[in-house]
Amino acid sequence: MANSLAVINCSQVVTLAGAKRARTGGDLRQLSIIEDGAMLVRGDRIEAVGRRREIEALIDGECDVVDAGQRAVLPGFIDAHTHPVFAGNRANEFEQRTAGATYREIAARGGGIRATVRATRNASLTDLVKVGKRYADWFLRCGTTTVEAKSGYGLTLEDELKILRAIRQLDQQTSLNYVPTFLGAHDLPSEYQSRRQMYVDLVVNEMLPRVAEEKLAAYCDVFCEENVFTTDEAWQILSAARCHGLGLRVHADQLSLSGGAKLAAELNAATADHLEHTDATGIAALKAANVQPVLLPGSVYALGSNRYPAAREMIDAGLAVVLATDFNPGSSPTPSMTMILSLACTQMKMTPAETITAATINAAYSLGRGDEIGSLEKGKRADFVIHDVSDYRELPYWFGIEHPWWVYVAGKLAYNRV
Ligand code: NIG
Ligand code: FE
């Protein structure tokens, strides 16, 4: 069989095979594990997954054989909320927070998102692709094979287009897969401080049409928050985005109960993200509208807060929970999905199995790609990771260390630890 690859001698193949939909309730714990399993890949697709003996019977002389050495094999992580294109970093603000300053205080004095906007406006497309490649490597090393990638550090037409073009180039030039999201309403730029509606009009009338025309984004997002964009402003932007054919995601109820979750429900958004302050009414609204919550415990941790989103209540309410890093230079400077799984277990009391589902198949469905990625099943793209552990529960258990041994994207080796 030409151009084929067999992965054998796996302690576990964690397939996530199951119903063709995002998983809720008890299904979040069903990982469909094959002990002593193996997998056959042809070209960029999964051809078969099964017991070692079944797969070995399909191997012929032309097939490359990869011995996993009794390690666990999982689908590549899908990180459904990241901000991976920006210049500089904000280690200075991290230090200020250790001295007691809050994220909002730092933003109010011109730091925060606006500091990264200044640096990113000064960077060229080439500069952004160069630093973006460094972060792409980080994601792959952490076992992530697809990221949702937001713009939002430009806040002018040209600078937002520059970031989205950088995302497109990163998708083409690295092994990591990117799903682009336009976040022109990430913050009100300082030059529009006293002209809020003019900025909203700029996003609606100039940025969105160009982004749609050049097919630079699959989704549109808005940071809906006190002192950022109101629910009314977010509504104007998101409903215009929908008319352009974009899917919707919302930064909702992160720092206060600002109504973002309810808005996401009203607009039938794909996701409502953050939700640290969402109450029972908001959870019920998300359920009624079938919106997926994307929980980002890395930002709670890195901001030194202890107000984590109510994951258990959301799971009990029947929501198809997703976990993501929120990788960005301000509130969550980590590309590590296993760090997020660990936080979800210890701080939000999700089980290890639930966290794996939330970071793979549920994340895939939240990006409209559940039929392509997120599980190890015949016909899906061969995005998988051999982790240097024998049991999937070790992934969130050993923390502060990355486990990927070999990472494959579309059947090709994308990262090799040894
Ligand atoms: O998801 N909340 C808004 N956006 C990011 C933070 C971006 C930044 O601080 O640079 C977030 O936490
Ligand atoms: Fe974010």
PDB file of N, CA and C and ligand atoms in Angstrom, residues 81 83 150 186 251 274 296 326 328, ligand 2:
ATOM      1  N   HIS A  81      -9.637  28.845  20.740  1.00  0.00           N
ATOM      2  CA  HIS A  81      -9.645  30.276  21.101  1.00  0.00           C
ATOM      3  C   HIS A  81      -8.203  30.721  21.337  1.00  0.00           C
ATOM      4  N   HIS A  83      -5.156  34.030  20.298  1.00  0.00           N
ATOM      5  CA  HIS A  83      -4.806  35.328  19.691  1.00  0.00           C
ATOM      6  C   HIS A  83      -3.311  35.215  19.343  1.00  0.00           C
ATOM      7  N   LYS A 150      -7.441  34.581  16.191  1.00  0.00           N
ATOM      8  CA  LYS A 150      -8.155  35.854  16.110  1.00  0.00           C
ATOM      9  C   LYS A 150      -7.215  36.986  15.722  1.00  0.00           C
ATOM     10  N   HIS A 186     -11.912  44.259  19.342  1.00  0.00           N
ATOM     11  CA  HIS A 186     -11.213  43.689  20.506  1.00  0.00           C
ATOM     12  C   HIS A 186     -11.067  44.757  21.582  1.00  0.00           C
ATOM     13  N   HIS A 251     -16.537  37.084  23.141  1.00  0.00           N
ATOM     14  CA  HIS A 251     -15.874  37.157  24.448  1.00  0.00           C
ATOM     15  C   HIS A 251     -16.941  37.646  25.422  1.00  0.00           C
ATOM     16  N   HIS A 274     -15.102  32.403  27.578  1.00  0.00           N
ATOM     17  CA  HIS A 274     -14.748  32.907  28.918  1.00  0.00           C
ATOM     18  C   HIS A 274     -15.821  32.494  29.925  1.00  0.00           C
ATOM     19  N   LEU A 296     -11.754  29.099  29.410  1.00  0.00           N
ATOM     20  CA  LEU A 296     -10.355  29.509  29.240  1.00  0.00           C
ATOM     21  C   LEU A 296      -9.682  29.689  30.600  1.00  0.00           C
ATOM     22  N   ASP A 326      -6.697  30.371  25.050  1.00  0.00           N
ATOM     23  CA  ASP A 326      -6.764  31.848  24.987  1.00  0.00           C
ATOM     24  C   ASP A 326      -5.357  32.429  24.801  1.00  0.00           C
ATOM     25  N   ASN A 328      -2.441  34.475  24.361  1.00  0.00           N
ATOM     26  CA  ASN A 328      -2.296  35.901  24.024  1.00  0.00           C
ATOM     27  C   ASN A 328      -1.251  36.503  24.950  1.00  0.00           C
TER      28      ASN A 328
HETATM   29 FE    FE B   2      -9.516  35.810  24.126  1.00  0.00          FE
END
